[in-house]
Amino acid sequence: MTPPSTLRRGRSHVARGASAVAILALGVTAAVAIPAQAAGSTLQDAAKGSGRYFGTAIAASRLNDSTYSTIANREFNMITAENEMKMDATEPNQNQFNFSQGDRILNWAQQNGKQVRGHALAWYSQQPGWMQNMSGTQLRNAMLNHVTGVATHYKGKIYAWDVVNEAFADGSSGGRRDSNLERTGSDWIEAAFRAARAADPGAKLCYNDYNTDDWTHAKTQGVYRMVSDFKSRGVPIDCVGLQSHFNPQSPVPANYQTTIERFAALGVDVQITELDIEGSGQQQAENFRKVTQACLNVARCTGITVWGVRDTDSWRASGTPLLFDGSGNKKAAYTAVLDTLNSVSGTTPPPTSTPPVTTPPVTTPPVTTPPVTTPPVTTPPPVSGSCSAALTIANSWPGGYQGTVTVTAGSSGLNGWRVTLPGGVSTNNVWNGNVSGSVVSNAPYNGSLGAGQSTSFGFIGQGNAPGAATLTCS
Ligand code: G2I
């Protein structure tokens, strides 16, 4: 069998030969040499050669380990918080956000010139205790408030968010996974994407899942149908994350590149987001090589992230699934990935993939962001019964803030409500309500309140946050 290094040499000869022919054909003297693409000596440098990134998951608790942070800083230019930006970490109590550990990772990344992938805004797992037992409108609102609060805190600092993680079922159904979020209505995913876009228009928004690597699997097809549907209806989605956790029971599929190509052809980027492959030696190296090559072969596969630095840092350490051993030495798998990245020259993604049949234009996030909820209702809904409304400030930052208004029905219940925002508040960004001027009225699904029941809506305000206040409700 031809060793991989021979294959690589063979390809680069072909590429150089083709360039020389092109130069001669243009009448340029052969003395004008094309500067050789310097091989990258680290994963990030080698990936930059084709305009891609190479990332790792980082655990804040390990940043003080200098072997760990030295490797992480040297090799990677995209950072994912392994656990610190998840729902349970960032909103341990409802509406009390805690960004201390997530910020630690973000600051470390920024100080070292790296970008950050945010992981994950909405997920059936790793929910804080208070959210696990919620359901219905209350949960839907809490989820949207979470997405908005976290994406707003990190606004402008995140390359891409895993907006929704692991929402599809394993097995042959190709359908959604049952969860408390799914039971709020299957449109919860698009609502989360809209809220994320409204909060941080500059971040790419991804759907992320595992066991979606084999093109023939029902789960892959289910995710593909959803992304296709989102693109056709204008739901803001920019990327698909293939987690790519592999082992002998779940090996790298032969059609992995097809999966990447098919998603890319929908007009989204594809990112390999949590790569690890259990094994050792040359066999493991060959699997890492295959995955890397498949990404390099598709122009819109924009980067690879491995799920940890050393084998001992992995969530499944016994499977030694990463690129560095427990002492921080480079494994054969490391060399295979580095050499494969270096085998692609040029500064733009390689044109080796078959162009997609229909490539919708690359979506830059819109400047004016769509509202999370349905378009504003022009005529206020009928109102019956009395109510009260209370404003609290969920989050604030220089130049803006996020307000939450809790509407509570009086003793006779309500068929609809209207709340007047305080003077000076200006917003066109309201969720779970419809805004018209300074009046917010109920959304179609939260106008009906029994006696004493509450619902809430959120909004983004510009300027300084007002204090907590009682508002006019009718
Ligand atoms: O399970 C592997 C990954 C699958 N895709 C989504 C990822 O978010 C997920 O990452 C893992 C982390 O690598 C683990 O580190 O997610 C697990 C939780 O769902 C993480 O495990 C947690 C443990 O459950 C906690 O008990 C522990 O305190 O790690 C925490 C920190 O070590």
Coordinates of C-alpha atoms and ligand atoms in Angstrom, one line a residue:
M1 CA 0.0 0.0 0.0
T2 CA 1.3 3.5 -0.8
P3 CA 2.2 5.3 2.4
P4 CA 0.4 8.6 3.0
S5 CA 3.6 10.6 2.7
T6 CA 4.2 9.3 -0.8
L7 CA 0.7 10.2 -1.8
R8 CA 1.2 13.7 -0.5
R9 CA 4.4 14.1 -2.5
G10 CA 2.7 12.8 -5.6
R11 CA -0.1 15.4 -5.2
S12 CA 2.2 18.4 -4.7
H13 CA 4.2 17.4 -7.8
V14 CA 1.0 17.4 -9.8
A15 CA 0.1 20.8 -8.4
R16 CA 3.5 22.4 -9.2
G17 CA 3.5 20.9 -12.7
A18 CA 0.1 22.4 -13.4
S19 CA 1.2 25.8 -12.2
A20 CA 4.3 25.7 -14.4
V21 CA 2.2 24.9 -17.4
A22 CA -0.2 27.8 -16.6
I23 CA 2.7 30.2 -16.3
L24 CA 4.3 29.1 -19.5
A25 CA 1.0 29.4 -21.3
L26 CA 0.7 33.0 -20.1
G27 CA 4.1 33.8 -21.5
V28 CA 5.6 34.5 -18.1
T29 CA 9.2 33.5 -17.8
A30 CA 9.8 30.4 -15.9
A31 CA 12.3 32.4 -13.8
V32 CA 9.4 33.9 -11.9
A33 CA 9.2 31.3 -9.2
I34 CA 6.1 30.8 -7.2
P35 CA 7.1 31.1 -3.6
A36 CA 6.8 27.7 -1.9
Q37 CA 4.1 27.6 0.7
A38 CA 6.0 27.3 3.9
A39 CA 4.8 24.2 5.7
G40 CA 3.2 25.0 9.0
S41 CA 4.9 23.5 12.0
T42 CA 1.8 23.7 14.2
L43 CA -1.7 22.7 13.6
Q44 CA -3.0 26.3 13.5
D45 CA -0.3 27.4 11.1
A46 CA -0.8 24.4 8.8
A47 CA -4.6 25.0 8.8
K48 CA -4.1 28.7 8.0
G49 CA -2.4 27.6 4.8
S50 CA -5.8 26.8 3.3
G51 CA -7.7 29.5 5.2
R52 CA -9.0 27.2 7.9
Y53 CA -8.8 27.1 11.6
F54 CA -7.7 24.3 14.0
G55 CA -9.3 24.4 17.4
T56 CA -9.6 22.6 20.7
A57 CA -12.0 22.4 23.6
I58 CA -10.5 24.0 26.7
A59 CA -11.4 23.4 30.3
A60 CA -11.0 26.5 32.5
S61 CA -9.8 24.3 35.4
R62 CA -6.8 23.2 33.4
L63 CA -5.5 26.6 32.3
N64 CA -3.1 26.8 35.2
D65 CA -1.5 23.6 34.0
S66 CA 1.4 25.0 32.0
T67 CA 2.0 21.8 29.9
Y68 CA -1.7 22.1 28.9
S69 CA -1.8 25.8 28.2
T70 CA 1.5 25.8 26.4
I71 CA 0.3 23.2 23.9
A72 CA -3.1 24.8 23.6
N73 CA -1.5 28.2 22.9
R74 CA 1.0 26.9 20.4
E75 CA -1.2 24.6 18.4
F76 CA -4.7 26.0 18.2
N77 CA -6.4 29.2 17.1
M78 CA -10.0 28.4 17.8
I79 CA -11.2 27.7 21.3
T80 CA -14.4 26.0 22.5
A81 CA -15.3 26.1 26.2
E82 CA -15.8 22.4 27.0
N83 CA -18.4 23.0 29.7
E84 CA -18.2 26.7 30.8
M85 CA -20.7 28.3 28.4
K86 CA -23.4 25.6 28.8
M87 CA -26.8 26.4 30.2
D88 CA -26.1 25.0 33.7
A89 CA -22.9 27.0 34.0
T90 CA -24.2 30.3 32.7
E91 CA -27.6 30.5 34.3
P92 CA -27.4 28.5 37.5
N93 CA -30.4 30.3 38.9
Q94 CA -33.2 31.7 36.7
N95 CA -32.3 35.1 35.4
Q96 CA -29.0 35.2 37.4
F97 CA -26.4 34.7 34.8
N98 CA -22.8 33.6 35.8
F99 CA -20.2 34.1 33.2
S100 CA -17.1 33.8 35.4
Q101 CA -15.7 30.5 34.0
G102 CA -16.9 31.2 30.4
D103 CA -15.2 34.6 30.6
R104 CA -12.0 33.0 31.9
I105 CA -11.8 31.0 28.7
L106 CA -12.8 33.9 26.5
N107 CA -10.2 36.1 28.0
W108 CA -7.5 33.5 27.7
A109 CA -8.4 33.0 24.1
Q110 CA -8.5 36.8 23.3
Q111 CA -5.3 37.5 25.2
N112 CA -3.6 34.8 23.0
G113 CA -5.1 36.0 19.7
K114 CA -7.6 33.2 19.3
Q115 CA -11.2 33.0 18.2
V116 CA -14.0 31.4 20.2
R117 CA -16.7 28.9 19.2
G118 CA -19.6 29.3 21.7
H119 CA -21.0 26.0 23.0
A120 CA -24.0 25.7 23.5
L121 CA -27.0 28.0 23.9
A122 CA -29.9 25.4 24.0
W123 CA -29.6 21.7 24.7
Y124 CA -31.8 19.0 26.3
S125 CA -28.9 18.1 28.5
Q126 CA -26.8 20.1 31.0
Q127 CA -29.8 22.2 31.9
P128 CA -29.8 23.9 35.3
G129 CA -32.0 22.2 37.9
W130 CA -34.6 25.0 37.8
M131 CA -35.1 24.5 34.0
Q132 CA -35.2 20.7 34.0
N133 CA -38.7 20.6 35.6
M134 CA -40.1 23.4 33.5
S135 CA -42.5 22.9 30.6
G136 CA -44.7 24.8 28.1
T137 CA -44.6 28.5 27.7
Q138 CA -42.7 29.0 30.9
L139 CA -39.9 26.8 29.6
R140 CA -40.0 28.3 26.1
N141 CA -39.7 31.8 27.5
A142 CA -36.9 30.7 29.9
M143 CA -35.0 29.1 27.0
L144 CA -35.3 32.2 24.8
N145 CA -34.3 34.4 27.7
H146 CA -31.3 32.2 28.2
V147 CA -30.3 32.3 24.6
T148 CA -30.7 36.1 24.5
G149 CA -28.8 36.6 27.8
V150 CA -25.8 34.5 26.9
A151 CA -25.5 35.6 23.3
T152 CA -25.9 39.2 24.4
H153 CA -23.1 38.9 27.0
Y154 CA -20.7 37.5 24.4
K155 CA -21.9 39.7 21.6
G156 CA -19.2 40.5 19.1
K157 CA -16.8 38.1 20.6
I158 CA -17.9 34.7 19.2
Y159 CA -17.0 33.3 15.8
A160 CA -19.8 30.8 15.8
W161 CA -22.4 29.6 18.4
D162 CA -23.7 26.1 18.7
V163 CA -27.2 27.5 19.1
V164 CA -28.9 24.2 19.5
N165 CA -27.1 21.0 20.4
E166 CA -28.2 17.4 19.8
A167 CA -31.9 17.8 19.1
F168 CA -32.3 14.8 16.9
A169 CA -33.0 11.2 17.9
D170 CA -30.6 8.3 17.5
G171 CA -31.9 5.3 15.6
S172 CA -33.9 4.9 12.5
S173 CA -36.7 7.5 13.0
G174 CA -34.8 10.6 11.6
G175 CA -37.0 12.6 13.9
R176 CA -36.5 14.9 16.9
R177 CA -35.3 13.7 20.2
D178 CA -38.0 13.9 22.9
S179 CA -37.1 16.5 25.5
N180 CA -38.8 19.1 27.6
L181 CA -37.7 21.7 25.0
E182 CA -39.2 19.6 22.1
R183 CA -42.5 19.4 24.0
T184 CA -42.8 23.2 24.0
G185 CA -43.4 22.8 20.2
S186 CA -41.1 21.7 17.4
D187 CA -40.5 25.3 16.4
W188 CA -38.3 25.8 19.5
I189 CA -35.1 25.4 17.4
E190 CA -35.9 28.1 14.9
A191 CA -37.1 30.4 17.8
A192 CA -33.7 29.8 19.4
F193 CA -31.8 30.7 16.2
R194 CA -33.9 33.9 15.8
A195 CA -33.2 34.9 19.3
A196 CA -29.5 34.2 18.9
R197 CA -29.4 36.3 15.6
A198 CA -31.2 39.2 17.3
A199 CA -28.7 39.1 20.2
D200 CA -25.5 38.8 18.3
P201 CA -25.9 39.5 14.6
G202 CA -22.1 39.0 14.0
A203 CA -21.8 35.4 15.1
K204 CA -22.3 32.5 12.8
L205 CA -25.1 30.3 14.1
C206 CA -24.7 26.5 14.0
Y207 CA -26.7 23.4 14.6
N208 CA -24.4 20.8 16.2
D209 CA -24.9 17.1 16.7
Y210 CA -23.2 13.7 16.9
N211 CA -23.9 10.5 14.8
T212 CA -24.6 12.8 11.9
D213 CA -21.4 11.9 10.0
D214 CA -22.7 9.0 7.9
W215 CA -24.7 10.3 5.0
T216 CA -27.0 7.3 5.0
H217 CA -28.0 7.5 8.6
A218 CA -31.6 8.5 9.3
K219 CA -30.3 11.1 11.9
T220 CA -28.1 12.7 9.3
Q221 CA -31.0 12.9 6.9
G222 CA -33.2 14.4 9.6
V223 CA -30.8 17.2 10.3
Y224 CA -30.3 17.7 6.6
R225 CA -34.0 18.1 6.1
M226 CA -34.2 20.7 8.9
V227 CA -31.3 22.7 7.6
S228 CA -32.7 22.6 4.1
D229 CA -36.1 23.8 5.5
F230 CA -34.5 26.6 7.5
K231 CA -32.6 27.8 4.5
S232 CA -35.7 27.8 2.3
R233 CA -37.7 29.7 4.9
G234 CA -35.0 32.2 5.9
V235 CA -34.5 30.9 9.4
P236 CA -31.1 32.3 10.3
I237 CA -28.6 29.4 10.2
D238 CA -25.0 29.7 8.9
C239 CA -23.4 26.4 9.8
V240 CA -23.7 22.8 10.8
G241 CA -21.4 21.2 13.3
L242 CA -20.4 17.6 12.9
Q243 CA -19.2 16.6 16.4
S244 CA -17.4 13.5 15.0
H245 CA -16.8 11.4 18.1
F246 CA -15.5 8.2 16.6
N247 CA -14.6 4.8 18.0
P248 CA -14.7 1.1 16.7
Q249 CA -18.5 1.0 17.3
S250 CA -18.9 4.4 15.5
P251 CA -16.1 4.5 12.9
V252 CA -15.2 7.3 10.5
P253 CA -17.8 6.5 7.7
A254 CA -16.5 6.0 4.2
N255 CA -19.0 8.6 3.0
Y256 CA -17.9 11.3 5.5
Q257 CA -16.9 13.7 2.8
T258 CA -20.2 13.2 1.0
T259 CA -22.0 14.3 4.2
I260 CA -19.8 17.4 4.4
E261 CA -20.4 18.2 0.8
R262 CA -24.2 17.7 1.0
F263 CA -24.6 20.0 4.0
A264 CA -22.2 22.6 2.4
A265 CA -24.4 22.5 -0.8
L266 CA -27.3 23.8 1.3
G267 CA -25.4 27.1 1.6
V268 CA -24.0 26.6 5.1
D269 CA -20.5 26.2 6.5
V270 CA -19.6 22.9 7.9
Q271 CA -17.4 22.7 11.0
I272 CA -16.0 19.6 12.6
T273 CA -16.7 20.6 16.1
E274 CA -15.7 17.9 18.7
L275 CA -13.3 15.5 16.9
D276 CA -11.9 12.6 18.8
I277 CA -11.1 9.1 17.6
E278 CA -10.5 6.3 20.0
G279 CA -7.5 4.1 19.2
S280 CA -3.7 4.3 19.0
G281 CA -0.8 4.2 16.6
Q282 CA -1.0 4.2 12.9
Q283 CA -4.6 3.0 12.7
Q284 CA -5.7 6.0 14.8
A285 CA -3.4 8.2 12.7
E286 CA -5.0 7.0 9.5
N287 CA -8.5 7.8 10.8
F288 CA -7.5 11.3 11.8
R289 CA -5.9 11.7 8.3
K290 CA -9.2 10.7 6.6
V291 CA -11.2 13.2 8.6
T292 CA -8.8 16.0 8.0
Q293 CA -8.6 15.2 4.3
A294 CA -12.4 15.1 3.9
C295 CA -12.6 18.6 5.4
L296 CA -9.8 19.9 3.2
N297 CA -11.6 18.6 0.2
V298 CA -14.7 20.7 0.7
A299 CA -14.3 24.4 0.4
R300 CA -17.0 25.2 3.0
C301 CA -15.6 23.0 5.6
T302 CA -14.0 25.9 7.4
G303 CA -12.3 24.3 10.4
I304 CA -11.7 21.4 12.7
T305 CA -11.8 21.4 16.5
V306 CA -10.6 18.4 18.6
W307 CA -12.4 17.8 21.9
G308 CA -9.5 18.3 24.2
V309 CA -5.7 18.7 24.3
R310 CA -4.1 15.5 25.8
D311 CA -5.6 12.0 26.0
T312 CA -5.8 12.5 29.8
D313 CA -7.9 15.7 29.3
S314 CA -10.6 13.8 27.3
W315 CA -14.1 13.0 28.5
R316 CA -13.3 9.5 27.4
A317 CA -9.6 9.4 28.4
S318 CA -9.4 5.6 28.5
G319 CA -9.9 5.5 24.7
T320 CA -6.8 7.8 24.2
P321 CA -8.7 9.6 21.5
L322 CA -6.7 12.9 21.0
L323 CA -3.5 14.2 19.4
F324 CA -1.2 14.4 22.4
D325 CA -0.5 11.8 25.0
G326 CA -0.9 12.3 28.7
S327 CA 2.6 13.8 28.9
G328 CA 2.0 16.2 26.2
N329 CA 4.0 14.4 23.5
K330 CA 2.8 14.5 19.9
K331 CA 1.2 11.2 18.8
A332 CA 1.3 9.6 15.3
A333 CA -2.2 11.0 14.9
Y334 CA -0.8 14.5 15.4
T335 CA 1.8 14.0 12.7
A336 CA -0.9 12.6 10.3
V337 CA -3.1 15.7 10.8
L338 CA -0.3 18.2 10.5
D339 CA 1.1 16.6 7.3
T340 CA -2.4 16.4 5.8
L341 CA -3.1 20.1 6.5
N342 CA 0.3 20.9 5.0
S343 CA -0.4 18.9 1.9
V344 CA -2.9 21.7 0.8
S345 CA -1.1 24.8 -0.5
G346 CA -2.5 28.2 -1.1
T347 CA -4.3 30.7 1.1
T348 CA -7.8 30.0 0.0
P349 CA -9.8 26.8 0.5
P350 CA -9.0 24.2 -2.1
P351 CA -11.3 23.9 -5.1
T352 CA -11.2 20.1 -5.0
S353 CA -14.8 19.6 -4.1
T354 CA -17.5 19.3 -6.7
P355 CA -19.3 22.6 -6.8
P356 CA -22.7 22.3 -5.2
V357 CA -25.7 22.0 -7.6
T358 CA -27.4 25.1 -6.2
T359 CA -25.3 27.2 -3.9
P360 CA -27.4 29.9 -2.2
P361 CA -25.4 33.0 -1.6
V362 CA -23.2 33.0 1.5
T363 CA -25.3 34.6 4.2
T364 CA -23.8 37.5 6.1
P365 CA -25.9 38.0 9.2
P366 CA -28.4 40.8 8.5
V367 CA -27.7 44.2 10.0
T368 CA -31.4 44.6 11.0
T369 CA -32.2 41.5 12.9
P370 CA -35.5 39.7 12.6
P371 CA -37.7 39.7 15.7
V372 CA -37.9 36.5 17.7
T373 CA -41.6 36.4 17.6
T374 CA -44.3 36.7 14.9
P375 CA -44.6 40.1 13.1
P376 CA -46.1 42.8 15.2
V377 CA -49.9 42.8 15.5
T378 CA -51.1 46.3 14.5
T379 CA -54.4 46.2 16.3
P380 CA -53.9 45.5 20.0
P381 CA -55.7 42.3 21.1
P382 CA -58.9 42.5 23.2
V383 CA -58.1 43.0 26.8
S384 CA -60.2 41.9 29.7
G385 CA -59.5 41.9 33.4
S386 CA -56.8 43.8 35.2
C387 CA -53.1 43.0 35.4
S388 CA -49.8 44.2 36.7
A389 CA -46.4 44.3 35.1
A390 CA -42.9 44.5 36.6
L391 CA -39.7 45.3 34.8
T392 CA -36.4 43.8 35.9
I393 CA -33.0 44.2 34.1
A394 CA -31.6 40.8 33.3
N395 CA -28.4 42.0 31.9
S396 CA -26.6 45.2 30.8
W397 CA -23.5 46.2 29.0
P398 CA -22.0 49.5 27.8
G399 CA -24.6 51.0 25.6
G400 CA -27.4 48.6 26.1
Y401 CA -29.3 46.2 28.3
Q402 CA -31.8 43.3 28.3
G403 CA -35.1 43.9 30.1
T404 CA -37.6 41.3 31.3
V405 CA -41.2 42.2 32.0
T406 CA -43.3 39.9 34.0
V407 CA -47.1 40.3 33.4
T408 CA -49.4 39.0 36.1
A409 CA -53.2 38.7 35.7
G410 CA -55.5 40.0 38.3
S411 CA -58.3 38.1 40.0
S412 CA -60.4 37.8 36.8
G413 CA -57.7 36.5 34.4
L414 CA -56.9 37.9 30.9
N415 CA -57.5 37.3 27.2
G416 CA -54.7 39.6 26.2
W417 CA -52.5 42.3 27.7
R418 CA -50.7 45.5 26.8
V419 CA -47.8 47.0 28.7
T420 CA -46.4 50.4 28.3
L421 CA -42.6 50.6 28.4
P422 CA -41.0 53.3 30.5
G423 CA -40.4 56.7 28.9
G424 CA -37.0 56.7 27.1
V425 CA -37.0 53.0 26.3
S426 CA -36.6 52.4 22.7
T427 CA -36.7 48.9 21.3
N428 CA -37.6 47.0 18.1
N429 CA -36.3 43.9 19.6
V430 CA -38.9 42.2 21.7
W431 CA -39.6 38.5 22.2
N432 CA -42.7 36.8 23.5
G433 CA -44.6 40.0 22.7
N434 CA -45.4 42.4 19.9
V435 CA -44.0 45.9 20.0
S436 CA -45.7 49.0 18.6
G437 CA -44.1 52.2 19.7
S438 CA -43.8 52.0 23.4
V439 CA -46.6 49.5 23.9
V440 CA -45.9 45.8 24.0
S441 CA -48.9 43.4 23.6
N442 CA -49.1 39.7 24.0
A443 CA -47.9 37.2 21.4
P444 CA -50.5 34.8 20.1
Y445 CA -49.5 32.1 22.6
N446 CA -49.2 34.0 25.9
G447 CA -52.2 36.3 26.1
S448 CA -54.4 34.0 27.9
L449 CA -53.7 34.0 31.6
G450 CA -55.8 32.6 34.4
A451 CA -56.3 34.6 37.6
G452 CA -53.0 35.3 39.2
Q453 CA -51.0 33.6 36.5
S454 CA -47.8 35.2 35.0
T455 CA -46.0 35.3 31.8
S456 CA -43.0 37.3 30.7
F457 CA -41.5 39.0 27.6
G458 CA -38.1 40.3 27.0
F459 CA -36.5 43.2 25.1
I460 CA -33.2 44.7 24.2
G461 CA -33.0 48.4 25.1
Q462 CA -30.4 51.0 24.0
G463 CA -28.5 53.3 26.3
N464 CA -28.5 53.0 30.1
A465 CA -30.8 50.6 31.7
P466 CA -33.7 52.1 33.7
G467 CA -34.2 50.8 37.3
A468 CA -36.6 48.0 38.1
A469 CA -40.1 49.4 37.9
T470 CA -43.8 48.7 38.0
L471 CA -45.3 49.4 34.6
T472 CA -48.7 50.2 33.3
C473 CA -50.6 47.1 32.2
S474 CA -54.0 46.9 30.7
Ligands
G2I1 O1 -20.1 14.1 25.8 C1 -19.1 14.6 24.9 C2 -19.6 15.8 24.3 C3 -20.8 15.5 23.3 N1 -21.3 16.7 22.7 C4 -21.6 17.8 23.5 C5 -20.4 18.1 24.4 O2 -20.8 19.2 25.3 C6 -20.0 16.9 25.2 O3 -18.9 17.3 26.1 C7 -18.9 16.7 27.3 C8 -17.7 17.2 28.1 O4 -16.5 16.8 27.4 C9 -17.7 16.6 29.5 O5 -16.6 17.2 30.3 O6 -20.1 17.1 28.0 C10 -20.2 16.4 29.3 C11 -21.5 16.8 29.9 O7 -22.5 16.6 29.1 C12 -19.0 16.9 30.2 O8 -19.0 16.1 31.4 C13 -19.2 16.9 32.5 C14 -19.6 15.9 33.6 O9 -20.9 15.5 33.3 C15 -19.7 16.7 34.9 O10 -20.0 15.8 36.0 C16 -18.4 17.3 35.2 O11 -18.5 18.1 36.4 O12 -17.9 17.4 32.9 C17 -18.0 18.2 34.0 C18 -16.6 18.9 34.2 O13 -15.6 17.9 34.2

